[in-house]
Amino acid sequence: MITLKKMIDSPEFTALTLVAGEEGLAREITGINITESVDLAEFYRPNELLVSTGINMEGDTNKLIHLVESAFHHQASGIVLNIGPYIPNIPKQVLHFAAENQFPVFQMPWTYRVADFLTTTVQFLSSHQHTQSKTEQLLSNILFHAEQNEEKIAHELAQLGYKKDVELGIIVCTVTNTKRPITKFTDAIESAFTNRYKHFLSTVYQNQMIYMVSRSNVQTPNIPFLKTVESIYMRVNKENSKTKLVIGMGNFYKHITNLSKSYHEALTVIHLSQQHQNPSLCKYKDIGAYKIIMGVQDRDIIETFHHDMLGRLYRYDKLHDTDFVHFLRVFLEEDGSTSHIGRREFIHRNTVLYKIKKIESLLDVDLSNSFTKTNISLAFMIEDILKE
């Protein structure tokens, strides 16, 4: 994705000055358009950078404010105002609106011809779109065809500045509501990742935004990855309350062929995060005993263990339409606290005690015994993995 930040960081655009909306610099830019009136809004396209000299505004500040607001509501990536006889300065209302809505507003001197700016921008976008296509293909090869193209991939990574034996990892971002495209959240994700990483590769696959990052390219080493993820969740979930974004990171590896493994580790994290409704679980290295379970080569061993621990309870629930398996999960998650379980399940303390005794009878166990609770917890963890 080509962002406004990438554009203004390029030496061709030193004539532009960002005056407001800095937090929106991660917005995607796919084209450029000239606008001199709100009446032309129907010709805007999402992610276009708009340019205006104000020639048709007759010095009317309200018209300029309306133009900027219209650009924002039509999903423009930002707007460039040509400072000169028609727009002598940018009104405070525009600056306030841009800052509040994280909408980048740039000013450009009158001496810089708009025609030259358009030509430079089109050339920039064309060049970077070609490069982006190449990097997307490179990341696809890394994830799905690394063993077949290992030498070629290593060479291409070196050309992009990734040194040999650098530790690389995969981050996957996806959404719980599959009807919403993940690309809707690219701005929020890449704004945070741009602050954290010097550079990264990205691609879209099966409604997932996939990123390859380098451990050595972290610009904020004193800030945990979880804090970056939380900042993304806060922004995205505030703007899209019905759609939940989920982010998972795999381990870092030096060998290119292991990045496919990192990708699947990231997917495992996402699965477990959703399973436990735990947004703080975002790194594979933090999933604990799940790694041990997944490391068991003989699947029959873990399936038998799960059946021995919980099989009888599942059969009873099915025959009698009860919810003891669910209750047992809650019991473990609340560390056996009757008051916490009662509040969570909206049931009386006596009902909680009855269910505990019934489960102990059905499974022939003592739920106050720590060894028993550990085994049942492992059985549920195995179940989480088997559902993946």
C-alpha atoms as one frame of an Amber mdcrd trajectory, in Angstrom:
protein
   0.000   0.000   0.000   1.272   3.463  -0.915   0.640   5.928   1.894   0.781
   9.703   2.111   3.729   9.340   4.469   5.694   7.433   1.836   4.884  10.156
  -0.651   5.850  13.198   1.411   9.008  11.454   2.656  10.194  11.314  -0.958
  12.523  14.120  -2.112  10.205  14.989  -5.037   7.648  16.458  -2.628   9.685
  18.869  -0.502   7.458  21.731  -1.717   4.538  20.268   0.248   4.067  21.260
   3.897   1.800  19.277   6.184  -0.234  21.765   8.223  -2.755  19.466   9.963
  -3.902  15.840  10.256  -0.513  14.227  10.830  -2.105  11.147  12.404  -3.725
  10.361   9.056  -0.494  10.053   7.082  -0.922   6.286   6.915  -3.898   6.805
   4.581  -3.595   5.080   1.226  -3.153   7.162  -1.924  -4.108   5.625  -5.263
  -4.542   8.696  -7.464  -4.731  12.478  -7.701  -7.520  14.852  -8.715  -8.068
  18.595  -9.020 -11.145  20.132  -7.416 -12.247  23.747  -7.300 -15.804  23.288
  -6.089 -17.901  21.051  -3.837 -20.169  20.570  -6.867 -17.451  18.337  -8.332
 -17.601  15.898  -5.418 -19.344  13.254  -7.532 -16.132  12.937  -9.528 -13.989
  12.129  -6.449 -12.715   8.596  -5.965 -11.781   7.029  -2.606  -8.082   7.380
  -1.682  -7.422  10.179  -4.156  -5.279  13.132  -3.105  -7.221  16.275  -3.993
  -5.632  19.556  -5.084  -7.281  22.990  -5.084  -6.174  26.524  -5.955  -9.474
  27.976  -4.668 -10.009  29.820  -7.939 -13.812  29.377  -7.839 -14.257  30.216
  -4.157 -14.028  33.989  -4.496 -12.163  34.239  -1.204 -15.132  32.690   0.679
 -13.734  30.911   3.746 -16.920  28.896   4.241 -16.633  27.436   0.746 -13.073
  26.301   1.483 -14.132  24.727   4.780 -17.013  22.970   3.013 -14.605  21.715
   0.316 -12.251  20.155   2.880 -15.123  18.540   4.776 -16.554  17.168   1.524
 -13.151  15.724   0.589 -12.984  13.934   3.940 -16.516  12.537   3.726 -15.835
  11.268   0.189 -12.861   9.290   1.575 -10.104  11.318  -0.082  -6.663  10.453
   1.266  -5.962  14.153   1.895  -6.056  17.586   0.280  -3.400  19.986  -1.021
  -4.242  23.696  -0.910  -2.328  25.941  -3.298  -1.521  29.044  -1.239  -1.748
  32.199  -3.327  -4.211  34.857  -4.506  -7.306  32.628  -4.092  -6.296  30.908
  -0.818  -4.073  33.425   0.998  -4.030  31.293   4.170  -5.687  28.219   5.621
  -8.551  29.001   8.052  -8.312  27.770  11.640 -11.596  25.898  11.179  -9.958
  23.782   8.462  -6.953  23.046  10.680  -9.210  22.105  13.578 -11.394  19.836
  11.405  -8.322  18.143   9.897  -6.718  17.515  13.287  -9.929  16.213  14.830
 -10.587  13.806  11.954  -6.970  12.834  11.267  -7.355  14.146   7.726  -4.059
  15.376   6.200  -4.088  18.914   4.824  -1.039  20.187   2.931  -0.157  23.606
   1.646   1.777  24.182  -1.556   3.363  27.493  -2.632   1.891  29.352  -5.591
   5.274  29.248  -7.341   5.013  25.455  -7.666   2.906  24.762 -10.760  -0.053
  22.483 -10.182   0.594  20.807 -13.546   4.132  19.905 -12.438   2.829  18.568
  -9.134   0.285  16.371 -10.921   2.952  14.954 -13.245   5.340  14.229 -10.362
   2.606  12.541  -8.327   1.431  10.330 -11.201   5.017   9.236 -11.882   5.576
   8.528  -8.191   2.421   6.420  -7.919   3.171   4.492 -11.108   6.694   3.648
  -9.947   5.645   2.636  -6.440   2.652   0.607  -7.598   5.040  -1.441  -9.725
   7.362  -1.895  -6.745   4.429  -2.779  -4.502   3.278  -5.456  -6.915   6.755
  -6.967  -6.856   6.968  -6.969  -3.045   3.506  -8.537  -2.737   4.618 -11.323
  -5.069   7.835 -11.688  -3.065   5.942 -12.100   0.201   3.604 -14.606  -1.426
   6.624 -16.637  -2.566   8.137 -16.438   0.936   4.971 -17.798   2.545   3.955
 -20.445   0.054   6.876 -21.254  -2.256  10.056 -20.535  -0.259  11.658 -23.934
  -0.760  11.266 -23.707  -4.535  12.663 -20.157  -4.830  14.967 -19.842  -1.839
  17.992 -18.351  -3.627  15.886 -15.926  -5.672  13.973 -14.813  -2.581  17.181
 -14.245  -0.616  18.549 -12.140  -3.471  15.375 -10.035  -3.706  15.316  -9.506
   0.061  18.933  -8.342  -0.050  17.987  -5.808  -2.713  15.330  -4.467  -0.358
  17.874  -4.047   2.435  17.237  -7.243   4.425  20.640  -8.600   5.425  21.484
 -12.287   5.420  20.525 -14.140   8.638  18.236 -11.295   9.748  15.434 -12.515
  12.021  12.076 -12.184  10.275   8.555 -12.841  11.516   4.978 -12.774  10.229
   2.053 -10.758  11.578  -1.497 -11.572  10.452  -4.476  -9.238  10.849  -8.027
 -10.390  10.142 -11.610  -9.634  11.198 -14.314 -11.615  12.999 -16.982 -10.346
  10.611 -16.014 -11.946   7.303 -18.362  -9.645   5.382 -16.096  -6.677   6.073
 -12.910  -6.527   3.972  -9.736  -6.345   6.041  -8.483  -3.550   3.776 -10.979
  -1.224   5.499  -8.630  -1.247   8.488  -5.348  -0.828   6.648  -4.964   2.823
   7.656  -5.181   2.051  11.376  -2.899  -0.984  11.137  -0.204   0.561   8.997
  -0.227   3.834  10.897   0.823   1.893  14.010   3.225  -0.417  12.156   4.880
   2.529  10.402   5.647   4.001  13.812   6.994   0.691  15.095   8.964  -0.651
  12.096  11.371   1.095   9.733   9.903  -0.895   6.865   7.894  -4.052   6.226
   6.436  -6.124   3.400   2.681  -6.634   3.164   0.087  -8.459   1.110  -3.596
  -9.429   1.285  -4.611 -13.101   1.262  -8.035 -14.616   2.104  -9.175 -11.448
   3.886  -5.969 -11.327   5.887  -3.464  -8.494   5.939  -0.105 -10.249   6.190
   3.066  -8.415   7.208   6.687  -9.533   7.239   8.750  -7.604   9.781  12.345
  -7.711  10.957  13.273  -7.865  14.630  16.181  -5.484  13.973  13.915  -2.879
  12.308  11.880  -2.119  15.432  11.971   1.641  16.050  10.225   1.456  19.432
  12.044  -1.400  21.236  10.955  -0.135  24.668   7.267  -0.419  23.758   5.898
  -4.013  23.828   4.212  -5.320  20.699   1.036  -5.734  22.759   0.867  -1.957
  23.298   1.011  -1.402  19.528  -1.772  -3.961  19.043  -3.893  -2.360  21.766
  -3.555   1.060  20.112  -4.812  -0.448  16.831  -7.731  -2.183  18.565  -8.680
   1.031  20.345  -8.853   2.976  17.095 -10.506   0.289  14.971 -13.075  -0.917
  17.484 -14.051   2.670  18.285 -14.788   3.346  14.619 -16.266  -0.110  13.829
 -17.961  -1.491  16.951 -19.644  -4.364  15.078 -16.428  -5.707  13.588 -13.563
  -6.945  15.732 -10.029  -6.941  14.407  -7.731  -9.761  15.555  -3.939  -9.665
  15.291  -1.441 -12.494  15.765   2.344 -12.651  15.486   4.415 -15.754  14.802
   7.959 -16.355  15.999  11.011 -14.768  14.364  13.286 -16.992  12.252  16.582
 -16.534  10.455  15.837 -19.015   7.682  13.433 -17.940   4.939  11.794 -21.371
   4.701  10.607 -21.027   8.324   8.475 -17.985   7.584   5.633 -20.209   6.429
   5.786 -21.699   9.931   5.664 -18.191  11.433   2.558 -17.486   9.348   0.753
 -20.568  10.673   1.851 -19.693  14.212   0.231 -16.278  13.772  -2.998 -17.994
  12.646  -2.872 -20.224  15.734  -2.599 -17.167  17.961  -5.624 -15.620  16.252
  -7.612 -18.831  16.725  -6.781 -19.025  20.440  -7.373 -15.313  20.981 -10.870
 -15.674  19.528 -11.475 -18.949  21.375 -10.757 -17.324  24.731 -11.974 -13.834
  23.779  -8.578 -12.589  24.893  -7.298  -9.691  22.742  -4.137  -9.511  24.871
  -3.029 -12.843  23.412  -1.208 -11.715  20.272   2.203 -13.478  20.166   2.913
 -17.142  19.549   5.682 -17.172  22.133   3.078 -16.290  24.791   0.662 -19.183
  24.202   2.431 -21.313  26.824   1.457 -24.977  27.161  -0.403 -24.901  23.848
   3.013 -25.155  22.159   3.746 -28.380  24.056   0.391 -29.864  23.046   0.933
 -28.966  19.391   4.392 -30.477  19.569   2.964 -33.949  20.297   3.448 -35.906
  17.081   0.990 -38.702  17.895  -2.456 -37.046  17.734  -4.086 -40.178  19.214
  -2.318 -39.461  22.506  -3.886 -36.059  23.013  -7.294 -37.154  21.674  -7.340
 -40.081  24.122  -6.336 -37.813  26.998  -9.136 -35.397  26.126 -11.666 -38.235
  25.916 -10.539 -39.728  29.245 -10.880 -36.402  31.026 -14.057 -34.973  29.469
 -15.750 -37.688  27.400 -18.199 -38.757  30.112 -19.271 -35.143  30.743 -19.885
 -34.547  27.035 -22.037 -37.685  26.830 -24.082 -36.638  29.859 -24.683 -33.136
  28.430 -25.839 -34.616  25.153 -28.227 -37.105  26.776 -29.716 -34.721  29.349
 -29.433 -31.363  27.539 -27.272 -29.897  30.318 -24.333 -27.506  30.179 -21.808
 -29.063  32.564 -18.912 -28.869  30.078 -19.457 -25.124  29.697 -19.810 -24.746
  33.466 -16.560 -26.618  34.064 -14.702 -24.223  31.753 -16.119 -21.282  33.660
 -15.198 -22.965  36.972 -11.570 -23.193  35.881 -11.456 -19.681  34.398 -12.833
 -18.236  37.663 -10.469 -20.376  39.761 -13.383 -22.096  41.479 -14.751 -18.905
  43.081 -18.465 -19.533  43.706 -19.267 -15.811  43.893 -17.481 -15.032  40.611
 -19.089 -18.007  38.866 -22.524 -17.037  40.158 -22.207 -13.455  38.916 -20.843
 -14.536  35.550 -23.497 -17.216  34.941 -26.369 -15.392  36.704 -27.076 -18.334
  38.988 -27.476 -18.733  42.767 -24.576 -19.894  44.940 -26.440 -23.107  45.766
 -26.756 -23.871  42.047 -23.021 -23.346  41.641 -22.282 -25.775  44.488 -24.747
 -28.323  43.085 -23.101 -28.253  39.663 -19.627 -28.643  41.135 -20.729 -31.718
  43.112 -22.521 -33.174  40.082 -19.429 -32.806  37.870 -17.230 -34.366  40.573
 -19.644 -37.297  40.716 -19.823 -37.744  36.934 -16.058 -37.561  36.405 -15.125
 -39.200  39.718 -12.725 -36.383  40.587 -12.084 -33.817  43.315 -12.216 -30.329
  41.762 -10.434 -28.824  44.759  -7.342 -30.866  43.878  -4.779 -28.781  41.935
  -3.518 -31.804  39.956  -7.059 -32.566  38.823  -7.644 -28.964  37.744  -4.376
 -28.979  35.809  -5.365 -32.121  33.907  -8.821 -30.811  33.065  -7.314 -27.489
  31.957  -4.971 -29.405  29.636  -7.957 -31.324  28.251  -9.692 -28.057  27.402
  -6.499 -26.716  25.817  -6.329 -29.853  23.672  -9.942 -29.235  22.683  -9.050
 -25.687  21.600  -6.294 -27.065  19.366  -8.456 -29.848  17.937 -11.066 -27.255
  16.916  -8.504 -25.260  14.938
